[in-house]
């Protein structure tokens, strides 16, 4: 291999987008993500290595497909799986010392556990958990520019309790703690609804990642009832179940809040909790809306609303660039918080005026450079890198960015 990889995106193909277990066919994801790193943050393609860990697949259609390229076996699990991932990490770090490893589209049961296992010892992050969290936090900060008040004054109700939901919840709690709120109080501002209803303490056999948001509350089986019971200021949809923010849900939120925060983050579009048009129409144009799928501008009562996607592609390219440029030993939650703050700074008053909680995508390289500088700044300040901070940090970051035009 003639190049020195600085960035690996790795998947095991078990939960590709909302499409499930694609086995070795999941390789498109690391390739696609790395293309975004190059396009959005100017990371040179030579530095990027896509990896697909073929541990088999449980997808019967693929196992029976004569043209399937992957291993024809059921997925490895348990200790054998862990040892295989360990072996990959050790080999990658031996070949490419200091390489940043981004985990992508692993299923719940592997994603949380692998992040926990490696995050305090090597430069790594999980974009589905942490990148999503950062972009959602940025959206909330943007919404606060309109509603006023502190993040800690919000009450968030999630539809979905998986990687995206608990990732966002954890970063929101960390940001509330940074505002001076106690951890106990902060957690009480965050509630989850999964396929079995509100996540409450009395429920049996809750998975590990849901436990810290299982509060004392009588059981509630459906989402509208949870809204009535809890009176949230924000609802965040990350369950990948389409049309769950029904007119009833949206009208309820509009009755409870002057400016209800409505984030329908699931994708693709068929899984979106509601369309932009529905969000504005059923709240009388008062929704502060972000989506995970693309929607055209909406005309309502003579006003044009321009919804923008709360998509983690605003965040991860800049985080990767900042991590590589600074040579950080770890990628920390503080960096994802700094990334969210850097992103919000680039949301203009005109954006806010037209209902956009994120900057326009054509500004993505500027966004990524600023996020990278914010991330690198944390690395230098926290002593996570051997070097000293360059005087002109943003200038240094820009000098590292590859421009594909020729
Ligand atoms: P996941 O599988 O980890 O979590 C899904 C969660 O939804 C699970 O907790 C499950 O119990 C819950 N759920 C399933 N059916 C439900 C129902 N009927 N009612 C309530 N909850 C239900 O998946 P994830 O990684 O958290 O992703 C979820 C969605 O968010 C996907 O559509 C994904 O594409 C999207 N997403 C968007 C972004 C973005 O940048 N906008 C980022 C990450 C994920």
Short mmCIF file of C-alpha atoms and ligand atoms in Angstrom, two decimals:
data_model
loop_
_atom_site.label_atom_id
_atom_site.label_comp_id
_atom_site.label_asym_id
_atom_site.label_seq_id
_atom_site.Cartn_x
_atom_site.Cartn_y
_atom_site.Cartn_z
CA UNK A 1 0.00 0.00 0.00
CA UNK A 2 1.83 3.11 -1.18
CA UNK A 3 -0.01 5.62 1.02
CA UNK A 4 -0.16 6.45 4.71
CA UNK A 5 -3.83 6.25 5.68
CA UNK A 6 -4.85 8.87 8.25
CA UNK A 7 -8.54 8.05 8.23
CA UNK A 8 -10.38 4.73 8.13
CA UNK A 9 -14.15 4.39 7.91
CA UNK A 10 -15.10 0.86 8.90
CA UNK A 11 -18.38 -1.05 8.87
CA UNK A 12 -19.38 -4.65 9.44
CA UNK A 13 -22.41 -4.14 7.21
CA UNK A 14 -24.97 -5.14 9.85
CA UNK A 15 -27.16 -1.99 9.89
CA UNK A 16 -26.67 -0.13 6.62
CA UNK A 17 -28.81 3.04 6.67
CA UNK A 18 -32.39 1.91 7.28
CA UNK A 19 -31.76 -1.12 5.03
CA UNK A 20 -30.49 -3.57 7.64
CA UNK A 21 -27.92 -6.33 7.20
CA UNK A 22 -26.26 -6.04 3.79
CA UNK A 23 -23.17 -8.07 4.70
CA UNK A 24 -20.21 -7.37 2.42
CA UNK A 25 -22.43 -5.21 0.19
CA UNK A 26 -22.19 -2.62 2.97
CA UNK A 27 -18.83 -1.55 1.48
CA UNK A 28 -20.61 1.31 -0.33
CA UNK A 29 -20.99 3.08 3.01
CA UNK A 30 -17.29 3.51 3.95
CA UNK A 31 -16.54 4.49 0.34
CA UNK A 32 -19.42 6.99 0.31
CA UNK A 33 -18.53 8.50 3.68
CA UNK A 34 -14.91 8.95 2.67
CA UNK A 35 -16.04 10.62 -0.56
CA UNK A 36 -17.94 13.08 1.64
CA UNK A 37 -14.81 13.65 3.74
CA UNK A 38 -13.00 14.64 0.55
CA UNK A 39 -15.83 16.71 -0.91
CA UNK A 40 -16.95 18.46 2.29
CA UNK A 41 -13.70 18.82 4.24
CA UNK A 42 -10.96 18.48 1.65
CA UNK A 43 -9.33 15.41 3.14
CA UNK A 44 -7.04 14.06 0.46
CA UNK A 45 -8.34 10.77 -0.99
CA UNK A 46 -4.85 9.26 -0.52
CA UNK A 47 -5.29 9.55 3.23
CA UNK A 48 -8.62 7.70 3.24
CA UNK A 49 -9.08 3.94 3.59
CA UNK A 50 -12.52 2.30 3.46
CA UNK A 51 -12.79 -1.01 5.34
CA UNK A 52 -15.51 -3.64 5.37
CA UNK A 53 -15.11 -6.27 8.09
CA UNK A 54 -16.71 -9.35 6.60
CA UNK A 55 -17.93 -11.38 9.57
CA UNK A 56 -20.69 -13.06 7.54
CA UNK A 57 -24.34 -12.03 7.24
CA UNK A 58 -27.65 -13.12 8.72
CA UNK A 59 -29.44 -11.98 5.57
CA UNK A 60 -30.84 -15.22 4.09
CA UNK A 61 -31.46 -13.64 0.68
CA UNK A 62 -27.78 -12.80 0.40
CA UNK A 63 -26.65 -16.16 1.73
CA UNK A 64 -28.69 -17.83 -1.01
CA UNK A 65 -27.60 -15.44 -3.76
CA UNK A 66 -25.03 -17.17 -6.03
CA UNK A 67 -23.53 -13.76 -6.86
CA UNK A 68 -23.07 -12.63 -3.24
CA UNK A 69 -19.42 -11.55 -2.82
CA UNK A 70 -19.14 -11.97 0.96
CA UNK A 71 -18.50 -14.90 3.27
CA UNK A 72 -21.32 -17.42 3.13
CA UNK A 73 -21.75 -17.88 6.86
CA UNK A 74 -23.85 -16.53 9.71
CA UNK A 75 -22.38 -13.51 11.48
CA UNK A 76 -19.66 -14.03 14.05
CA UNK A 77 -20.79 -12.93 17.48
CA UNK A 78 -19.61 -12.79 21.09
CA UNK A 79 -15.94 -13.28 21.92
CA UNK A 80 -14.99 -14.38 18.39
CA UNK A 81 -16.40 -11.14 16.96
CA UNK A 82 -14.70 -8.99 19.60
CA UNK A 83 -11.36 -10.69 18.98
CA UNK A 84 -11.68 -10.13 15.24
CA UNK A 85 -12.39 -6.40 15.70
CA UNK A 86 -9.49 -6.16 18.17
CA UNK A 87 -7.21 -7.78 15.62
CA UNK A 88 -8.35 -5.31 12.96
CA UNK A 89 -7.74 -2.30 15.25
CA UNK A 90 -4.27 -3.55 16.20
CA UNK A 91 -3.36 -4.23 12.56
CA UNK A 92 -4.67 -0.86 11.37
CA UNK A 93 -2.72 0.99 14.06
CA UNK A 94 0.46 -0.97 13.35
CA UNK A 95 0.24 -0.19 9.64
CA UNK A 96 -0.91 3.41 10.06
CA UNK A 97 0.15 4.78 13.47
CA UNK A 98 -2.28 7.34 14.88
CA UNK A 99 -4.93 6.60 12.22
CA UNK A 100 -8.43 7.94 13.01
CA UNK A 101 -10.98 5.11 12.91
CA UNK A 102 -14.63 5.97 12.34
CA UNK A 103 -17.18 3.23 13.05
CA UNK A 104 -20.16 3.39 10.73
CA UNK A 105 -23.45 1.51 10.44
CA UNK A 106 -22.83 -1.15 13.06
CA UNK A 107 -25.98 -2.56 14.68
CA UNK A 108 -26.98 -1.30 18.15
CA UNK A 109 -25.55 -4.25 20.06
CA UNK A 110 -22.06 -3.73 18.58
CA UNK A 111 -22.02 0.07 18.16
CA UNK A 112 -22.40 1.12 21.81
CA UNK A 113 -20.11 -1.56 23.11
CA UNK A 114 -17.30 -0.91 20.59
CA UNK A 115 -17.44 2.84 21.21
CA UNK A 116 -17.22 2.28 24.95
CA UNK A 117 -14.37 -0.15 24.51
CA UNK A 118 -12.10 2.01 22.33
CA UNK A 119 -13.02 5.67 22.87
CA UNK A 120 -10.64 6.25 25.78
CA UNK A 121 -7.63 4.57 24.22
CA UNK A 122 -7.50 5.37 20.48
CA UNK A 123 -8.66 8.17 18.15
CA UNK A 124 -12.09 6.87 17.19
CA UNK A 125 -15.74 7.84 17.06
CA UNK A 126 -19.08 6.48 15.98
CA UNK A 127 -20.80 8.85 13.59
CA UNK A 128 -24.27 7.33 13.99
CA UNK A 129 -24.10 8.06 17.70
CA UNK A 130 -21.83 11.09 18.10
CA UNK A 131 -22.04 12.86 14.72
CA UNK A 132 -25.83 12.73 14.82
CA UNK A 133 -25.76 14.01 18.38
CA UNK A 134 -23.65 16.99 17.43
CA UNK A 135 -25.81 18.03 14.47
CA UNK A 136 -28.98 17.72 16.53
CA UNK A 137 -27.45 19.75 19.37
CA UNK A 138 -26.53 22.44 16.84
CA UNK A 139 -30.16 22.48 15.65
CA UNK A 140 -31.35 22.92 19.23
CA UNK A 141 -28.90 25.80 19.77
CA UNK A 142 -30.22 27.43 16.59
CA UNK A 143 -33.81 27.01 17.80
CA UNK A 144 -32.85 28.67 21.11
CA UNK A 145 -31.78 31.75 19.14
CA UNK A 146 -35.49 32.14 18.38
CA UNK A 147 -37.14 30.88 21.58
CA UNK A 148 -34.55 32.39 23.93
CA UNK A 149 -33.77 30.63 27.20
CA UNK A 150 -31.25 27.92 27.98
CA UNK A 151 -30.93 24.39 26.71
CA UNK A 152 -31.48 23.26 30.31
CA UNK A 153 -34.98 24.82 30.23
CA UNK A 154 -36.04 22.49 27.40
CA UNK A 155 -37.82 19.19 27.81
CA UNK A 156 -37.00 16.73 25.01
CA UNK A 157 -39.11 13.76 24.03
CA UNK A 158 -37.56 11.32 21.57
CA UNK A 159 -39.45 8.94 19.33
CA UNK A 160 -36.88 6.15 19.04
CA UNK A 161 -34.37 4.97 21.63
CA UNK A 162 -31.49 3.65 19.55
CA UNK A 163 -28.06 4.94 18.53
CA UNK A 164 -29.24 8.32 17.28
CA UNK A 165 -31.61 8.97 20.19
CA UNK A 166 -29.27 8.02 23.02
CA UNK A 167 -26.33 9.67 21.27
CA UNK A 168 -28.23 12.95 21.04
CA UNK A 169 -29.59 12.55 24.57
CA UNK A 170 -26.11 12.01 26.03
CA UNK A 171 -24.63 15.06 24.29
CA UNK A 172 -27.61 17.23 25.26
CA UNK A 173 -27.14 16.15 28.88
CA UNK A 174 -23.41 16.95 28.65
CA UNK A 175 -24.27 20.40 27.23
CA UNK A 176 -26.81 21.02 30.02
CA UNK A 177 -24.18 20.06 32.59
CA UNK A 178 -21.82 22.55 30.90
CA UNK A 179 -24.53 25.19 31.56
CA UNK A 180 -24.35 24.40 35.28
CA UNK A 181 -27.27 21.97 35.55
CA UNK A 182 -26.75 18.84 37.66
CA UNK A 183 -26.57 15.51 35.83
CA UNK A 184 -29.70 14.23 37.60
CA UNK A 185 -31.72 17.30 36.63
CA UNK A 186 -30.37 17.20 33.07
CA UNK A 187 -31.38 13.55 32.58
CA UNK A 188 -34.88 14.38 33.81
CA UNK A 189 -35.20 16.84 30.91
CA UNK A 190 -34.79 13.96 28.43
CA UNK A 191 -37.37 11.21 27.79
CA UNK A 192 -37.48 8.37 25.27
CA UNK A 193 -40.32 6.51 23.58
CA UNK A 194 -39.50 3.23 21.84
CA UNK A 195 -41.65 0.62 20.10
CA UNK A 196 -43.11 -0.43 23.47
CA UNK A 197 -43.95 3.08 24.69
CA UNK A 198 -42.38 5.50 27.15
CA UNK A 199 -39.10 4.24 28.58
CA UNK A 200 -39.85 4.10 32.32
CA UNK A 201 -38.16 2.47 35.30
CA UNK A 202 -40.81 -0.18 35.82
CA UNK A 203 -40.20 -1.70 32.39
CA UNK A 204 -38.45 -5.06 32.43
CA UNK A 205 -35.27 -5.97 30.51
CA UNK A 206 -34.43 -2.51 29.15
CA UNK A 207 -31.19 -2.43 27.18
CA UNK A 208 -28.18 -0.85 28.82
CA UNK A 209 -28.24 2.32 26.66
CA UNK A 210 -31.87 3.11 27.61
CA UNK A 211 -31.46 2.62 31.37
CA UNK A 212 -30.05 6.09 32.09
CA UNK A 213 -33.23 7.66 30.64
CA UNK A 214 -35.68 5.28 32.35
CA UNK A 215 -37.41 7.64 34.77
CA UNK A 216 -40.01 7.10 37.48
CA UNK A 217 -43.31 7.44 35.65
CA UNK A 218 -46.41 5.31 35.09
CA UNK A 219 -46.31 3.38 31.80
CA UNK A 220 -47.48 5.25 28.69
CA UNK A 221 -47.99 3.20 25.55
CA UNK A 222 -48.28 5.73 22.73
CA UNK A 223 -46.49 8.88 21.59
CA UNK A 224 -49.41 11.38 21.73
CA UNK A 225 -50.20 10.27 25.30
CA UNK A 226 -46.53 10.73 26.22
CA UNK A 227 -46.71 14.29 24.84
CA UNK A 228 -49.84 14.99 26.89
CA UNK A 229 -48.22 13.57 30.02
CA UNK A 230 -44.82 15.24 29.72
CA UNK A 231 -45.51 18.49 27.83
CA UNK A 232 -42.18 18.56 25.97
CA UNK A 233 -40.84 21.70 24.28
CA UNK A 234 -39.12 19.57 21.62
CA UNK A 235 -39.86 16.26 19.92
CA UNK A 236 -37.10 14.46 18.07
CA UNK A 237 -37.95 11.63 15.70
CA UNK A 238 -35.25 8.98 15.22
CA UNK A 239 -37.22 5.73 15.10
CA UNK A 240 -37.13 5.21 11.32
CA UNK A 241 -40.92 4.78 11.27
CA UNK A 242 -42.63 7.03 8.72
CA UNK A 243 -45.51 9.44 9.41
CA UNK A 244 -45.42 9.08 13.19
CA UNK A 245 -45.58 12.86 13.74
CA UNK A 246 -49.26 12.84 12.82
CA UNK A 247 -51.40 15.99 12.57
CA UNK A 248 -52.57 15.19 16.12
CA UNK A 249 -48.96 15.13 17.40
CA UNK A 250 -48.06 18.37 15.63
CA UNK A 251 -51.21 20.17 16.80
CA UNK A 252 -50.60 19.01 20.36
CA UNK A 253 -47.07 20.44 20.25
CA UNK A 254 -48.41 23.71 18.84
CA UNK A 255 -50.93 23.96 21.68
CA UNK A 256 -48.24 23.36 24.30
CA UNK A 257 -45.58 25.68 22.87
CA UNK A 258 -45.42 29.09 21.25
CA UNK A 259 -42.54 27.81 19.07
CA UNK A 260 -42.54 23.97 19.19
CA UNK A 261 -39.24 22.34 18.23
CA UNK A 262 -39.95 19.52 15.77
CA UNK A 263 -37.04 17.47 14.47
CA UNK A 264 -38.04 14.66 12.08
CA UNK A 265 -34.57 13.19 11.63
CA UNK A 266 -35.25 9.71 10.24
CA UNK A 267 -34.32 8.91 6.68
CA UNK A 268 -34.76 8.00 3.89
CA UNK A 269 -37.82 10.13 3.11
CA UNK A 270 -40.21 7.16 3.40
CA UNK A 271 -39.17 6.88 7.07
CA UNK A 272 -39.48 10.56 7.84
CA UNK A 273 -41.75 11.28 10.82
CA UNK A 274 -43.49 14.08 8.91
CA UNK A 275 -42.94 16.25 5.89
CA UNK A 276 -41.80 19.86 6.21
CA UNK A 277 -45.13 21.00 4.86
CA UNK A 278 -47.06 19.08 7.52
CA UNK A 279 -44.78 20.40 10.27
CA UNK A 280 -45.46 24.02 9.28
CA UNK A 281 -49.11 23.59 8.32
CA UNK A 282 -50.23 21.83 11.52
CA UNK A 283 -48.43 24.29 13.79
CA UNK A 284 -49.64 27.44 12.04
CA UNK A 285 -46.11 28.09 10.75
CA UNK A 286 -44.68 28.17 14.29
CA UNK A 287 -42.63 24.95 14.19
CA UNK A 288 -38.86 25.19 14.47
CA UNK A 289 -38.22 22.35 12.11
CA UNK A 290 -35.27 20.23 11.04
CA UNK A 291 -35.44 17.10 8.93
CA UNK A 292 -33.31 14.05 8.16
CA UNK A 293 -34.60 13.89 4.60
CA UNK A 294 -34.59 16.59 1.93
CA UNK A 295 -37.67 18.83 1.58
CA UNK A 296 -38.35 21.75 -0.73
CA UNK A 297 -39.21 25.18 0.65
CA UNK A 298 -42.78 25.50 1.90
CA UNK A 299 -45.14 28.42 1.18
CA UNK A 300 -47.63 29.15 3.94
CA UNK A 301 -49.71 32.28 4.54
CA UNK A 302 -47.49 34.37 2.29
CA UNK A 303 -44.27 33.26 3.99
CA UNK A 304 -41.57 30.96 2.58
CA UNK A 305 -39.98 28.47 4.97
CA UNK A 306 -36.69 26.84 3.98
CA UNK A 307 -36.24 23.62 5.95
CA UNK A 308 -32.69 22.26 6.15
CA UNK A 309 -31.49 18.78 6.91
CA UNK A 310 -30.11 17.99 10.34
CA UNK A 311 -27.68 15.66 8.68
CA UNK A 312 -24.49 14.48 10.30
CA UNK A 313 -22.61 15.33 7.10
CA UNK A 314 -22.45 18.86 8.50
CA UNK A 315 -20.36 17.50 11.37
CA UNK A 316 -18.23 14.43 10.70
CA UNK A 317 -16.08 15.80 7.84
CA UNK A 318 -14.97 18.74 9.98
CA UNK A 319 -14.44 16.56 13.04
CA UNK A 320 -12.27 14.19 11.02
CA UNK A 321 -10.29 17.04 9.52
CA UNK A 322 -9.73 18.63 12.94
CA UNK A 323 -8.70 15.31 14.46
CA UNK A 324 -6.22 14.55 11.66
CA UNK A 325 -4.81 18.08 11.46
CA UNK A 326 -4.20 18.22 15.21
CA UNK A 327 -3.09 14.58 15.52
CA UNK A 328 -5.34 14.15 18.55
CA UNK A 329 -5.00 10.94 20.57
CA UNK A 330 -8.73 10.81 21.35
CA UNK A 331 -11.98 12.18 19.99
CA UNK A 332 -13.99 13.50 22.94
CA UNK A 333 -17.57 14.61 23.60
CA UNK A 334 -16.20 18.09 24.24
CA UNK A 335 -15.10 18.11 20.59
CA UNK A 336 -18.61 17.22 19.39
CA UNK A 337 -20.00 20.01 21.58
CA UNK A 338 -17.44 22.44 20.15
CA UNK A 339 -18.40 21.25 16.65
CA UNK A 340 -22.09 21.98 17.35
CA UNK A 341 -21.23 25.48 18.61
CA UNK A 342 -19.02 26.18 15.58
CA UNK A 343 -21.83 25.08 13.26
CA UNK A 344 -24.42 27.32 14.92
CA UNK A 345 -22.13 30.34 14.57
CA UNK A 346 -22.40 29.92 10.80
CA UNK A 347 -26.20 30.05 10.84
CA UNK A 348 -26.98 33.60 9.70
CA UNK A 349 -29.86 35.80 10.83
CA UNK A 350 -31.29 35.43 7.30
CA UNK A 351 -31.18 31.63 7.72
CA UNK A 352 -33.03 31.90 11.02
CA UNK A 353 -35.55 34.36 9.53
CA UNK A 354 -36.56 31.81 6.86
CA UNK A 355 -36.79 28.95 9.38
CA UNK A 356 -33.42 27.35 8.52
CA UNK A 357 -31.66 25.96 11.58
CA UNK A 358 -28.52 25.10 9.60
CA UNK A 359 -26.35 26.99 7.10
CA UNK A 360 -26.77 26.35 3.38
CA UNK A 361 -24.93 23.22 2.18
CA UNK A 362 -22.88 25.05 -0.50
CA UNK A 363 -21.00 26.57 2.47
CA UNK A 364 -19.97 23.12 3.67
CA UNK A 365 -16.20 23.57 3.20
CA UNK A 366 -16.25 26.75 5.25
CA UNK A 367 -18.39 24.91 7.83
CA UNK A 368 -15.94 21.99 7.93
CA UNK A 369 -12.90 24.29 8.28
CA UNK A 370 -14.51 26.06 11.24
CA UNK A 371 -15.58 22.82 12.88
CA UNK A 372 -12.09 21.39 12.34
CA UNK A 373 -10.54 24.44 14.00
CA UNK A 374 -12.92 24.10 16.97
CA UNK A 375 -12.12 20.39 17.32
CA UNK A 376 -8.36 20.94 16.98
CA UNK A 377 -8.55 23.74 19.54
CA UNK A 378 -9.99 21.30 22.10
CA UNK A 379 -7.23 18.80 21.26
CA UNK A 380 -4.50 21.40 21.87
CA UNK A 381 -6.13 22.82 25.01
CA UNK A 382 -6.64 19.39 26.58
CA UNK A 383 -3.11 18.22 25.77
CA UNK A 384 -4.41 15.46 23.52
CA UNK A 385 -1.75 16.10 20.92
CA UNK A 386 2.02 16.37 21.04
CA UNK A 387 2.24 19.54 18.94
CA UNK A 388 1.53 23.16 19.85
CA UNK A 389 -1.45 25.03 18.44
CA UNK A 390 -0.53 27.02 15.33
CA UNK A 391 -1.00 30.79 15.80
CA UNK A 392 -3.42 30.98 12.89
CA UNK A 393 -5.37 27.78 13.53
CA UNK A 394 -8.05 28.27 10.87
CA UNK A 395 -5.35 29.26 8.34
CA UNK A 396 -3.43 26.08 9.20
CA UNK A 397 -6.60 23.98 8.83
CA UNK A 398 -7.35 25.54 5.44
CA UNK A 399 -3.78 24.84 4.31
CA UNK A 400 -4.42 21.12 5.00
CA UNK A 401 -7.51 20.98 2.79
CA UNK A 402 -7.27 19.31 -0.60
CA UNK A 403 -9.09 20.96 -3.46
CA UNK A 404 -10.33 18.49 -6.03
CA UNK A 405 -10.53 21.06 -8.83
CA UNK A 406 -7.92 20.80 -11.55
P1 LIG B 1 -31.54 2.30 15.77
O1 LIG B 1 -31.93 1.02 15.14
O2 LIG B 1 -30.37 2.34 16.67
O3 LIG B 1 -32.80 2.88 16.61
C1 LIG B 1 -34.14 2.86 16.23
C2 LIG B 1 -34.99 2.99 17.49
O4 LIG B 1 -36.36 3.19 17.12
C3 LIG B 1 -34.96 1.77 18.41
O5 LIG B 1 -34.79 2.22 19.73
C4 LIG B 1 -36.36 1.17 18.28
O6 LIG B 1 -36.81 0.59 19.50
C5 LIG B 1 -37.17 2.42 17.99
N1 LIG B 1 -38.45 2.11 17.32
C6 LIG B 1 -38.69 1.20 16.35
N2 LIG B 1 -40.02 1.23 16.02
C7 LIG B 1 -40.58 2.17 16.79
C8 LIG B 1 -41.91 2.65 16.93
N3 LIG B 1 -42.90 2.18 16.17
N4 LIG B 1 -42.14 3.64 17.82
C9 LIG B 1 -41.14 4.14 18.58
N5 LIG B 1 -39.87 3.70 18.50
C10 LIG B 1 -39.60 2.73 17.63
O7 LIG B 1 -31.34 3.32 14.59
P2 LIG B 1 -30.60 4.75 14.65
O8 LIG B 1 -29.19 4.61 14.25
O9 LIG B 1 -30.89 5.39 15.97
O10 LIG B 1 -31.35 5.50 13.46
C11 LIG B 1 -32.74 5.81 13.54
C12 LIG B 1 -33.15 6.67 12.36
O11 LIG B 1 -32.48 7.91 12.42
C13 LIG B 1 -32.83 6.08 10.98
O12 LIG B 1 -33.85 6.44 10.08
C14 LIG B 1 -31.59 6.79 10.59
O13 LIG B 1 -31.44 6.87 9.17
C15 LIG B 1 -31.86 8.16 11.18
N6 LIG B 1 -30.63 8.91 11.40
C16 LIG B 1 -30.56 10.15 10.86
C17 LIG B 1 -29.40 10.89 11.02
C18 LIG B 1 -29.28 12.26 10.45
O14 LIG B 1 -28.19 12.74 10.30
N7 LIG B 1 -30.38 12.91 10.18
C19 LIG B 1 -28.32 10.35 11.71
C20 LIG B 1 -28.44 9.07 12.28
C21 LIG B 1 -29.61 8.35 12.11
#
